[in-house]
XYZ file of N, CA, C and O in Angstrom:
816
model
N 86.582 56.386 29.704
C 86.917 55.225 30.527
C 88.403 55.221 30.849
O 88.817 54.993 31.974
N 89.274 55.506 29.830
C 90.706 55.510 30.049
C 91.106 56.629 30.994
O 91.977 56.479 31.841
N 90.415 57.807 30.868
C 90.736 58.935 31.735
C 90.398 58.620 33.173
O 91.139 58.952 34.097
N 89.242 57.978 33.415
C 88.821 57.674 34.771
C 89.725 56.658 35.433
O 89.844 56.614 36.649
N 90.397 55.804 34.628
C 91.266 54.796 35.210
C 92.685 55.311 35.409
O 93.503 54.629 36.026
N 92.992 56.508 34.877
C 94.341 57.045 34.993
C 94.743 57.278 36.443
O 95.858 56.898 36.839
N 93.909 57.878 37.297
C 94.307 58.042 38.705
C 94.573 56.700 39.387
O 95.488 56.583 40.215
N 93.774 55.689 39.043
C 93.988 54.382 39.638
C 95.321 53.794 39.240
O 96.037 53.199 40.070
N 95.695 53.950 37.962
C 96.983 53.430 37.508
C 98.130 54.182 38.162
O 99.155 53.603 38.521
N 97.931 55.507 38.310
C 98.970 56.308 38.956
C 99.163 55.892 40.408
O 100.289 55.769 40.900
N 98.046 55.664 41.112
C 98.134 55.232 42.504
C 98.792 53.858 42.610
O 99.605 53.616 43.513
N 98.449 52.971 41.658
C 99.054 51.641 41.670
C 100.555 51.721 41.463
O 101.323 50.984 42.091
N 100.997 52.647 40.594
C 102.443 52.783 40.383
C 103.127 53.345 41.619
O 104.231 52.924 41.983
N 102.482 54.317 42.279
C 103.081 54.885 43.486
C 103.288 53.821 44.563
O 104.236 53.901 45.343
N 102.389 52.826 44.590
C 102.490 51.772 45.593
C 103.309 50.582 45.112
O 103.498 49.619 45.860
N 103.810 50.639 43.875
C 104.504 49.487 43.298
C 105.914 49.357 43.853
O 106.508 50.305 44.378
N 106.453 48.144 43.712
C 107.831 47.890 44.155
C 108.819 48.717 43.351
O 109.854 49.150 43.884
N 108.551 48.942 42.081
C 109.454 49.728 41.246
C 109.601 51.143 41.790
O 110.716 51.671 41.927
N 108.477 51.799 42.106
C 108.549 53.168 42.611
C 109.196 53.209 43.989
O 109.991 54.103 44.290
N 108.842 52.258 44.850
C 109.402 52.252 46.200
C 110.909 52.026 46.173
O 111.668 52.695 46.889
N 111.361 51.073 45.336
C 112.800 50.820 45.233
C 113.510 52.009 44.605
O 114.587 52.426 45.062
N 112.918 52.573 43.544
C 113.523 53.740 42.915
C 113.594 54.918 43.866
O 114.592 55.648 43.893
N 112.538 55.097 44.661
C 112.534 56.199 45.623
C 113.616 56.013 46.676
O 114.276 56.973 47.094
N 113.801 54.764 47.122
C 114.846 54.493 48.114
C 116.224 54.817 47.546
O 117.069 55.411 48.222
N 116.457 54.434 46.284
C 117.735 54.751 45.650
C 117.871 56.252 45.420
O 118.962 56.826 45.552
N 116.747 56.908 45.093
C 116.781 58.353 44.932
C 117.127 59.068 46.227
O 117.860 60.067 46.228
N 116.624 58.562 47.353
C 116.963 59.135 48.655
C 118.455 58.971 48.948
O 119.086 59.846 49.557
N 118.994 57.804 48.499
C 120.441 57.624 48.668
C 121.203 58.669 47.865
O 122.214 59.219 48.331
N 120.707 58.966 46.664
C 121.337 60.008 45.859
C 121.213 61.375 46.507
O 122.135 62.194 46.444
N 120.058 61.602 47.150
C 119.869 62.875 47.847
C 120.842 62.996 49.014
O 121.394 64.081 49.286
N 121.105 61.876 49.695
C 122.079 61.892 50.791
C 123.474 62.203 50.263
O 124.248 62.938 50.899
N 123.801 61.653 49.088
C 125.092 61.970 48.483
C 125.197 63.452 48.151
O 126.269 64.060 48.253
N 124.059 64.037 47.750
C 124.049 65.459 47.424
C 124.356 66.292 48.661
O 125.148 67.242 48.629
N 123.715 65.950 49.779
C 123.915 66.704 51.014
C 125.346 66.582 51.529
O 125.867 67.487 52.197
N 125.983 65.455 51.255
C 127.360 65.280 51.702
C 128.356 65.904 50.729
O 129.561 65.904 51.000
N 127.851 66.368 49.576
C 128.710 67.013 48.610
C 129.366 66.073 47.632
O 130.161 66.518 46.785
N 129.053 64.783 47.712
C 129.693 63.815 46.815
C 129.117 63.855 45.403
O 129.777 63.456 44.448
N 127.874 64.291 45.269
C 127.248 64.315 43.942
C 127.704 65.501 43.122
O 127.626 65.487 41.890
N 128.172 66.544 43.749
C 128.660 67.719 43.049
C 127.556 68.448 42.308
O 126.373 68.404 42.687
N 127.936 69.086 41.233
C 126.981 69.895 40.471
C 126.009 69.040 39.679
O 124.990 69.544 39.191
N 126.280 67.761 39.561
C 125.414 66.874 38.764
C 124.418 66.110 39.648
O 123.943 65.039 39.293
N 124.106 66.681 40.816
C 123.228 65.956 41.737
C 121.868 65.595 41.142
O 121.322 64.539 41.448
N 121.232 66.464 40.275
C 119.931 66.018 39.711
C 120.077 64.747 38.860
O 119.225 63.861 38.887
N 121.197 64.689 38.102
C 121.425 63.513 37.264
C 121.669 62.270 38.122
O 121.186 61.168 37.832
N 122.408 62.466 39.219
C 122.706 61.345 40.110
C 121.429 60.804 40.737
O 121.187 59.586 40.771
N 120.583 61.719 41.221
C 119.335 61.286 41.865
C 118.426 60.576 40.855
O 117.874 59.503 41.131
N 118.285 61.170 39.663
C 117.428 60.560 38.639
C 117.977 59.205 38.200
O 117.232 58.238 37.992
N 119.312 59.136 38.067
C 119.921 57.881 37.651
C 119.737 56.778 38.682
O 119.432 55.634 38.340
N 119.918 57.147 39.953
C 119.732 56.153 41.005
C 118.274 55.713 41.093
O 117.985 54.535 41.332
N 117.352 56.660 40.902
C 115.927 56.288 40.920
C 115.629 55.318 39.771
O 114.956 54.287 39.954
N 116.136 55.643 38.572
C 115.886 54.774 37.426
C 116.500 53.396 37.611
O 115.897 52.376 37.266
N 117.715 53.366 38.178
C 118.362 52.069 38.409
C 117.582 51.247 39.416
O 117.399 50.031 39.252
N 117.080 51.912 40.465
C 116.287 51.190 41.461
C 114.999 50.654 40.871
O 114.575 49.527 41.178
N 114.357 51.450 40.006
C 113.113 50.997 39.377
C 113.353 49.802 38.457
O 112.514 48.919 38.327
N 114.548 49.767 37.833
C 114.845 48.667 36.912
C 115.133 47.368 37.650
O 114.779 46.275 37.177
N 115.809 47.451 38.801
C 116.176 46.225 39.499
C 115.051 45.693 40.383
O 115.129 44.575 40.887
N 113.994 46.501 40.588
C 112.890 46.036 41.424
C 112.170 44.886 40.735
O 112.031 44.866 39.505
N 111.732 43.892 41.488
C 110.995 42.772 40.867
C 109.682 43.248 40.273
O 109.041 44.160 40.814
N 109.270 42.679 39.148
C 108.002 43.107 38.529
C 106.811 42.701 39.387
O 106.887 41.810 40.225
N 105.720 43.373 39.169
C 104.497 43.056 39.890
C 104.039 41.656 39.494
O 103.979 41.316 38.318
N 103.732 40.844 40.498
C 103.301 39.463 40.230
C 101.851 39.308 40.665
O 101.551 39.328 41.857
N 100.939 39.172 39.710
C 99.535 38.975 40.105
C 99.359 37.636 40.799
O 100.099 36.685 40.518
N 98.427 37.542 41.732
C 98.227 36.276 42.439
C 97.761 35.183 41.480
O 96.930 35.415 40.606
N 98.328 33.995 41.642
C 97.940 32.866 40.791
C 96.517 32.433 41.131
O 96.101 32.494 42.288
N 95.734 32.031 40.135
C 94.354 31.599 40.407
C 94.339 30.325 41.244
O 95.217 29.466 41.099
N 93.366 30.208 42.101
C 93.208 29.018 42.928
C 92.054 28.181 42.396
O 90.949 28.686 42.202
N 92.308 26.907 42.159
C 91.305 25.982 41.655
C 91.053 24.893 42.692
O 91.923 24.619 43.525
N 89.893 24.271 42.636
C 89.618 23.193 43.598
C 90.647 22.074 43.471
O 90.987 21.652 42.360
N 91.160 21.601 44.612
C 92.104 20.500 44.563
C 91.352 19.177 44.474
O 90.120 19.130 44.476
N 92.119 18.082 44.383
C 91.497 16.771 44.197
C 90.610 16.387 45.374
O 89.573 15.742 45.199
N 90.989 16.803 46.595
C 90.192 16.454 47.770
C 88.806 17.072 47.703
O 87.790 16.427 47.978
N 88.747 18.364 47.333
C 87.443 19.021 47.241
C 86.630 18.452 46.085
O 85.405 18.363 46.158
N 87.308 18.026 45.010
C 86.599 17.403 43.893
C 85.990 16.072 44.326
O 84.895 15.710 43.891
N 86.696 15.339 45.192
C 86.164 14.074 45.669
C 84.913 14.283 46.506
O 83.965 13.495 46.425
N 84.891 15.333 47.325
C 83.705 15.617 48.131
C 82.499 15.852 47.230
O 81.404 15.321 47.471
N 82.685 16.652 46.196
C 81.599 16.910 45.252
C 81.215 15.644 44.495
O 80.024 15.384 44.245
N 82.202 14.824 44.168
C 81.941 13.596 43.408
C 81.150 12.595 44.246
O 80.301 11.867 43.714
N 81.406 12.544 45.554
C 80.636 11.641 46.424
C 79.154 12.020 46.393
O 78.280 11.140 46.333
N 78.861 13.311 46.451
C 77.468 13.753 46.400
C 76.836 13.395 45.055
O 75.679 12.953 44.991
N 77.582 13.546 43.979
C 77.059 13.191 42.653
C 76.843 11.685 42.537
O 75.918 11.225 41.861
N 77.701 10.904 43.194
C 77.559 9.454 43.153
C 76.285 9.014 43.870
O 75.609 8.069 43.434
N 75.936 9.695 44.955
C 74.675 9.396 45.644
C 73.505 9.677 44.708
O 72.553 8.876 44.618
N 73.564 10.787 43.991
C 72.508 11.111 43.027
C 72.423 10.050 41.935
O 71.326 9.647 41.521
N 73.570 9.580 41.463
C 73.582 8.545 40.431
C 72.932 7.262 40.930
O 72.127 6.642 40.219
N 73.238 6.853 42.152
C 72.673 5.613 42.683
C 71.165 5.735 42.864
O 70.430 4.751 42.692
N 70.700 6.925 43.211
C 69.248 7.129 43.313
C 68.588 6.955 41.945
O 67.501 6.372 41.834
N 69.244 7.443 40.908
C 68.724 7.272 39.546
C 68.734 5.800 39.146
O 67.750 5.275 38.594
N 69.839 5.114 39.421
C 69.953 3.707 39.029
C 68.932 2.835 39.739
O 68.478 1.829 39.186
N 68.556 3.204 40.959
C 67.577 2.420 41.706
C 66.204 2.451 41.055
O 65.370 1.567 41.301
N 65.949 3.437 40.210
C 64.648 3.561 39.558
C 64.592 2.847 38.211
O 63.528 2.771 37.596
N 65.729 2.352 37.742
C 65.797 1.736 36.412
C 65.630 0.225 36.542
O 66.273 -0.423 37.378
N 64.770 -0.332 35.714
C 64.543 -1.780 35.690
C 65.520 -2.410 34.709
O 65.431 -2.208 33.494
N 66.463 -3.188 35.236
C 67.477 -3.817 34.406
C 67.333 -5.329 34.462
O 66.888 -5.884 35.471
N 67.735 -6.031 33.393
C 67.729 -7.496 33.424
C 68.744 -7.993 34.454
O 69.703 -7.290 34.791
N 68.558 -9.217 34.958
C 69.411 -9.716 36.052
C 70.910 -9.658 35.755
O 71.700 -9.273 36.619
N 71.322 -10.049 34.554
C 72.749 -10.054 34.236
C 73.360 -8.668 34.334
O 74.406 -8.473 34.962
N 72.703 -7.694 33.711
C 73.210 -6.323 33.747
C 73.106 -5.738 35.152
O 74.002 -5.007 35.591
N 72.040 -6.070 35.860
C 71.874 -5.558 37.220
C 72.999 -6.045 38.123
O 73.532 -5.288 38.946
N 73.383 -7.321 37.978
C 74.476 -7.854 38.781
C 75.789 -7.160 38.477
O 76.558 -6.844 39.396
N 76.074 -6.943 37.202
C 77.315 -6.257 36.827
C 77.315 -4.819 37.327
O 78.356 -4.292 37.744
N 76.163 -4.173 37.296
C 76.076 -2.795 37.769
C 76.327 -2.719 39.274
O 76.995 -1.794 39.750
N 75.815 -3.670 40.021
C 76.060 -3.702 41.469
C 77.553 -3.866 41.751
O 78.118 -3.194 42.629
N 78.218 -4.754 41.025
C 79.657 -4.947 41.207
C 80.417 -3.654 40.927
O 81.353 -3.292 41.655
N 80.009 -2.958 39.876
C 80.688 -1.716 39.507
C 80.458 -0.626 40.545
O 81.408 0.031 40.990
N 79.210 -0.423 40.948
C 78.916 0.654 41.905
C 79.518 0.343 43.281
O 79.942 1.263 43.995
N 79.588 -0.936 43.656
C 80.235 -1.286 44.928
C 81.723 -0.941 44.892
O 82.287 -0.451 45.887
N 82.360 -1.198 43.756
C 83.775 -0.868 43.626
C 83.986 0.635 43.681
O 84.901 1.130 44.360
N 83.140 1.388 42.983
C 83.255 2.845 43.015
C 82.991 3.386 44.413
O 83.650 4.333 44.866
N 82.035 2.776 45.103
C 81.728 3.201 46.462
C 82.934 2.995 47.374
O 83.239 3.839 48.232
N 83.642 1.878 47.191
C 84.833 1.629 47.995
C 85.943 2.625 47.711
O 86.664 3.045 48.630
N 86.089 3.029 46.448
C 87.129 3.994 46.095
C 86.798 5.397 46.591
O 87.716 6.170 46.922
N 85.521 5.738 46.627
C 85.114 7.082 47.008
C 84.865 7.245 48.499
O 84.761 8.374 48.982
N 84.761 6.140 49.230
C 84.449 6.233 50.652
C 85.529 7.020 51.383
O 86.726 6.835 51.123
N 85.148 7.929 52.296
C 86.155 8.693 53.048
C 87.085 7.756 53.815
O 86.652 6.755 54.375
N 88.351 8.066 53.817
C 89.322 7.221 54.500
C 90.648 7.234 53.765
O 90.895 8.076 52.895
N 91.504 6.281 54.104
C 92.853 6.301 53.537
C 92.865 5.991 52.048
O 93.772 6.436 51.330
N 91.854 5.229 51.550
C 91.819 4.936 50.115
C 91.558 6.218 49.317
O 92.259 6.520 48.342
N 90.550 6.977 49.726
C 90.256 8.218 49.015
C 91.361 9.250 49.219
O 91.594 10.097 48.356
N 92.067 9.180 50.360
C 93.206 10.072 50.561
C 94.312 9.759 49.564
O 94.954 10.667 49.022
N 94.536 8.484 49.321
C 95.517 8.102 48.297
C 95.036 8.506 46.911
O 95.820 8.964 46.072
N 93.746 8.364 46.674
C 93.180 8.743 45.381
C 93.305 10.245 45.145
O 93.500 10.689 44.008
N 93.214 11.037 46.224
C 93.289 12.489 46.089
C 94.635 12.950 45.555
O 94.747 14.062 45.033
N 95.667 12.106 45.680
C 96.983 12.456 45.153
C 97.131 12.069 43.682
O 98.190 12.277 43.110
N 96.074 11.518 43.098
C 96.111 11.063 41.704
C 95.018 11.784 40.919
O 93.903 11.268 40.787
N 95.298 12.984 40.390
C 94.276 13.729 39.648
C 93.689 12.958 38.482
O 92.501 13.075 38.186
N 94.506 12.151 37.808
C 94.002 11.370 36.676
C 93.007 10.326 37.163
O 91.993 10.062 36.504
N 93.282 9.717 38.330
C 92.342 8.760 38.896
C 91.018 9.409 39.259
O 89.947 8.831 39.024
N 91.078 10.606 39.819
C 89.850 11.339 40.140
C 89.074 11.638 38.864
O 87.845 11.542 38.828
N 89.792 11.964 37.794
C 89.137 12.229 36.501
C 88.434 10.983 35.980
O 87.316 11.068 35.455
N 89.081 9.828 36.136
C 88.468 8.574 35.677
C 87.166 8.314 36.416
O 86.137 7.964 35.818
N 87.163 8.498 37.737
C 85.942 8.277 38.515
C 84.870 9.293 38.152
O 83.685 8.951 38.045
N 85.271 10.546 38.001
C 84.295 11.582 37.654
C 83.655 11.296 36.303
O 82.444 11.473 36.119
N 84.445 10.826 35.363
C 83.904 10.502 34.039
C 82.932 9.334 34.121
O 81.892 9.333 33.447
N 83.264 8.332 34.953
C 82.368 7.190 35.106
C 81.042 7.598 35.726
O 79.970 7.162 35.278
N 81.097 8.441 36.756
C 79.881 8.848 37.474
C 79.059 9.830 36.656
O 77.824 9.714 36.575
N 79.715 10.791 36.051
C 78.990 11.866 35.363
C 78.570 11.509 33.946
O 77.592 12.062 33.436
N 79.306 10.616 33.307
C 79.051 10.378 31.882
C 78.835 8.908 31.536
O 77.775 8.550 30.990
N 79.821 8.065 31.836
C 79.807 6.708 31.287
C 78.637 5.873 31.785
O 77.909 5.263 30.983
N 78.449 5.799 33.107
C 77.374 4.954 33.643
C 75.995 5.496 33.278
O 75.143 4.731 32.792
N 75.721 6.799 33.485
C 74.387 7.299 33.085
C 74.107 7.100 31.606
O 72.993 6.734 31.224
N 75.124 7.320 30.763
C 74.915 7.161 29.321
C 74.641 5.708 28.965
O 73.756 5.410 28.144
N 75.369 4.786 29.566
C 75.166 3.362 29.266
C 73.757 2.922 29.640
O 73.068 2.242 28.860
N 73.333 3.309 30.844
C 72.008 2.879 31.311
C 70.897 3.567 30.527
O 69.917 2.923 30.116
N 71.024 4.846 30.293
C 69.960 5.563 29.579
C 69.847 5.079 28.135
O 68.733 4.941 27.615
N 70.990 4.820 27.494
C 70.952 4.308 26.124
C 70.280 2.945 26.079
O 69.515 2.638 25.155
N 70.553 2.117 27.086
C 69.896 0.803 27.149
C 68.380 0.957 27.260
O 67.616 0.273 26.559
N 67.930 1.857 28.144
C 66.482 2.034 28.349
C 65.812 2.466 27.051
O 64.757 1.946 26.667
N 66.419 3.406 26.355
C 65.816 3.894 25.110
C 65.863 2.832 24.011
O 64.902 2.654 23.263
N 67.003 2.128 23.908
C 67.129 1.107 22.867
C 66.188 -0.068 23.128
O 65.625 -0.659 22.192
N 66.002 -0.432 24.393
C 65.105 -1.535 24.724
C 63.685 -1.230 24.271
O 62.964 -2.124 23.782
N 63.266 0.022 24.402
C 61.912 0.376 23.964
C 61.778 0.175 22.465
O 60.785 -0.386 21.988
N 62.798 0.623 21.698
C 62.729 0.464 20.251
C 62.781 -1.012 19.856
O 62.161 -1.425 18.880
N 63.499 -1.811 20.622
C 63.577 -3.240 20.322
C 62.223 -3.910 20.495
O 61.851 -4.812 19.737
N 61.481 -3.469 21.495
C 60.151 -4.023 21.712
C 59.191 -3.598 20.600
O 58.310 -4.355 20.197
N 59.390 -2.383 20.095
C 58.535 -1.902 19.008
C 58.890 -2.596 17.697
O 58.026 -2.981 16.908
N 60.195 -2.727 17.449
C 60.659 -3.353 16.209
C 61.605 -4.484 16.563
O 62.828 -4.329 16.552
N 61.100 -5.665 16.949
C 61.958 -6.783 17.361
C 62.792 -7.310 16.195
O 62.526 -7.029 15.038
N 63.792 -8.101 16.583
C 64.641 -8.714 15.567
C 66.074 -8.233 15.628
O 66.962 -8.866 15.049
N 66.360 -7.127 16.307
C 67.729 -6.619 16.404
C 68.447 -7.279 17.582
O 67.870 -8.040 18.351
N 69.719 -6.974 17.720
C 70.515 -7.563 18.793
C 70.004 -7.068 20.143
O 69.725 -5.880 20.308
N 69.866 -7.966 21.139
C 69.357 -7.555 22.453
C 70.222 -6.440 23.054
O 71.449 -6.586 23.138
N 69.637 -5.351 23.476
C 70.434 -4.228 24.001
C 71.148 -4.553 25.304
O 72.150 -3.921 25.626
N 70.634 -5.559 26.054
C 71.312 -5.883 27.314
C 72.723 -6.426 27.083
O 73.587 -6.329 27.969
N 72.982 -6.999 25.911
C 74.336 -7.482 25.631
C 75.323 -6.316 25.589
O 76.438 -6.410 26.126
N 74.912 -5.227 24.931
C 75.777 -4.043 24.890
C 75.950 -3.453 26.287
O 77.060 -3.056 26.671
N 74.872 -3.400 27.057
C 74.953 -2.840 28.404
C 75.894 -3.661 29.275
O 76.738 -3.105 29.990
N 75.772 -4.983 29.212
C 76.648 -5.837 30.016
C 78.108 -5.650 29.601
O 79.006 -5.604 30.453
N 78.350 -5.542 28.297
C 79.713 -5.332 27.821
C 80.256 -3.989 28.303
O 81.407 -3.894 28.747
N 79.425 -2.959 28.240
C 79.861 -1.635 28.696
C 80.177 -1.640 30.185
O 81.196 -1.079 30.626
N 79.334 -2.293 30.965
C 79.570 -2.349 32.409
C 80.825 -3.155 32.727
O 81.554 -2.830 33.665
N 81.072 -4.210 31.951
C 82.302 -4.984 32.139
C 83.536 -4.113 31.879
O 84.524 -4.159 32.628
N 83.478 -3.313 30.823
C 84.609 -2.447 30.492
C 84.826 -1.385 31.570
O 85.975 -1.091 31.951
N 83.749 -0.811 32.066
C 83.868 0.198 33.117
C 84.388 -0.412 34.417
O 85.175 0.206 35.136
N 83.959 -1.643 34.702
C 84.454 -2.321 35.896
C 85.946 -2.603 35.754
O 86.715 -2.463 36.722
N 86.370 -2.981 34.559
C 87.790 -3.243 34.332
C 88.603 -1.965 34.521
O 89.699 -1.996 35.088
N 88.068 -0.840 34.046
C 88.767 0.430 34.219
C 88.894 0.795 35.696
O 89.964 1.223 36.155
N 87.812 0.626 36.462
C 87.854 0.926 37.889
C 88.791 -0.025 38.623
O 89.501 0.369 39.552
N 88.813 -1.290 38.205
C 89.738 -2.252 38.805
C 91.184 -1.854 38.531
O 92.056 -1.992 39.406
N 91.441 -1.363 37.329
C 92.789 -0.903 37.004
C 93.209 0.256 37.891
O 94.364 0.339 38.329
N 92.255 1.154 38.173
C 92.549 2.271 39.073
C 92.864 1.766 40.470
O 93.829 2.210 41.108
N 92.046 0.827 40.970
C 92.287 0.267 42.299
C 93.630 -0.456 42.350
O 94.364 -0.353 43.340
N 93.967 -1.174 41.283
C 95.251 -1.870 41.236
C 96.409 -0.887 41.282
O 97.415 -1.107 41.967
N 96.276 0.225 40.559
C 97.323 1.241 40.572
C 97.534 1.830 41.962
O 98.672 2.048 42.389
N 96.435 2.080 42.689
C 96.550 2.597 44.048
C 97.208 1.580 44.969
O 98.038 1.921 45.818
N 96.836 0.295 44.791
C 97.428 -0.754 45.613
C 98.924 -0.868 45.349
O 99.733 -1.001 46.279
N 99.313 -0.813 44.081
C 100.727 -0.916 43.747
C 101.510 0.283 44.270
O 102.673 0.146 44.673
N 100.879 1.470 44.269
C 101.551 2.651 44.815
C 101.817 2.473 46.305
O 102.890 2.846 46.812
N 100.844 1.897 47.036
C 101.048 1.647 48.462
C 102.133 0.595 48.672
O 102.933 0.683 49.613
N 102.186 -0.421 47.799
C 103.219 -1.446 47.908
C 104.606 -0.846 47.683
O 105.566 -1.173 48.395
N 104.714 0.050 46.694
C 106.005 0.708 46.458
C 106.396 1.576 47.643
O 107.579 1.654 48.007
N 105.410 2.213 48.245
C 105.698 3.026 49.425
C 106.233 2.160 50.560
O 107.180 2.545 51.254
N 105.646 0.990 50.749
C 106.110 0.084 51.794
C 107.528 -0.400 51.503
O 108.383 -0.452 52.398
N 107.797 -0.747 50.240
C 109.132 -1.204 49.865
C 110.170 -0.105 50.054
O 111.294 -0.368 50.492
N 109.789 1.112 49.724
C 110.703 2.241 49.907
C 111.054 2.429 51.377
O 112.214 2.699 51.730
N 110.060 2.278 52.240
C 110.319 2.427 53.669
C 111.228 1.298 54.177
O 112.096 1.536 55.028
N 111.042 0.095 53.636
C 111.915 -1.015 54.010
C 113.360 -0.709 53.630
O 114.289 -0.907 54.430
N 113.565 -0.225 52.398
C 114.922 0.103 51.965
C 115.515 1.226 52.812
O 116.714 1.212 53.120
N 114.680 2.187 53.181
C 115.153 3.296 54.025
C 115.652 2.768 55.365
O 116.719 3.167 55.848
N 114.899 1.838 55.975
C 115.330 1.274 57.248
C 116.580 0.429 57.095
O 117.475 0.445 57.959
N 116.660 -0.312 55.981
C 117.859 -1.110 55.727
C 119.098 -0.230 55.551
O 120.182 -0.561 56.042
N 118.911 0.908 54.842
C 120.034 1.813 54.624
C 120.519 2.456 55.924
O 121.667 2.898 56.024
N 119.642 2.524 56.906
C 120.053 3.060 58.210
C 120.824 2.043 59.035
O 121.313 2.349 60.123
N 120.935 0.805 58.520
C 121.687 -0.224 59.202
C 120.982 -0.815 60.406
O 121.634 -1.335 61.325
N 119.629 -0.762 60.392
C 118.894 -1.314 61.529
C 118.839 -2.832 61.467
O 118.924 -3.422 60.403
C-alpha cells in the first residue's frame, strides 16, 4: 500500500508550492552560474537557493470543511416542524394542555416563518439550536411521556395527574421561546439605536 502511494506523493510534491518556489530560486542560481557569479561553487549555490526557496514557501493548506450554515439548518428545521405538527394533531390532549401547546407552536411557527424574523434568527446559531432542540426533542418527549403516563394512571389511579406535568413543561418551553423572541427584538432595537447615533454623529 505504501509503495503504491509513493508515486502519488512524489507527484504531489512536484506540484507543491515548496518545489515550485525552490525550483524558481534554483533557476536564479543557474542564471548566476551562467553569468559567472557563482564561480566554482555553482552546485552549492543552486542547491542552497533551492533549499531556501522550499523553506520560505507557504505550507500546503488543506481546504477547510464546509458545514451547513444557520440558514440551511432553518430550512431543514421548518420541514421537521411540519412533521411535528402532524404528529401533534393526532394526539388527544386535555383542554388546558392543548391550549398551551397551541400557544407554543404558534410562537415557534412565527419564529420559523420565512422572512425578516428568520433572517435575524439565522445570525444567532444558539437561537437556532434552541428551536431545533424544542422541535426535535423537548416537545415530542413531553407529549409522548404524557401519553404513556396517562395510560398507566388509568390502570393504576391515585398518582398525580400527568397533565399537570405536561402543562408545566409546555409553560417552560413557551417561556424559553419567548426569551428567544425577546432577544431578537432587543437586537433589532439596538440596531435601530445604533443607526440613530450614526446619523447624529454625521451632524444631520
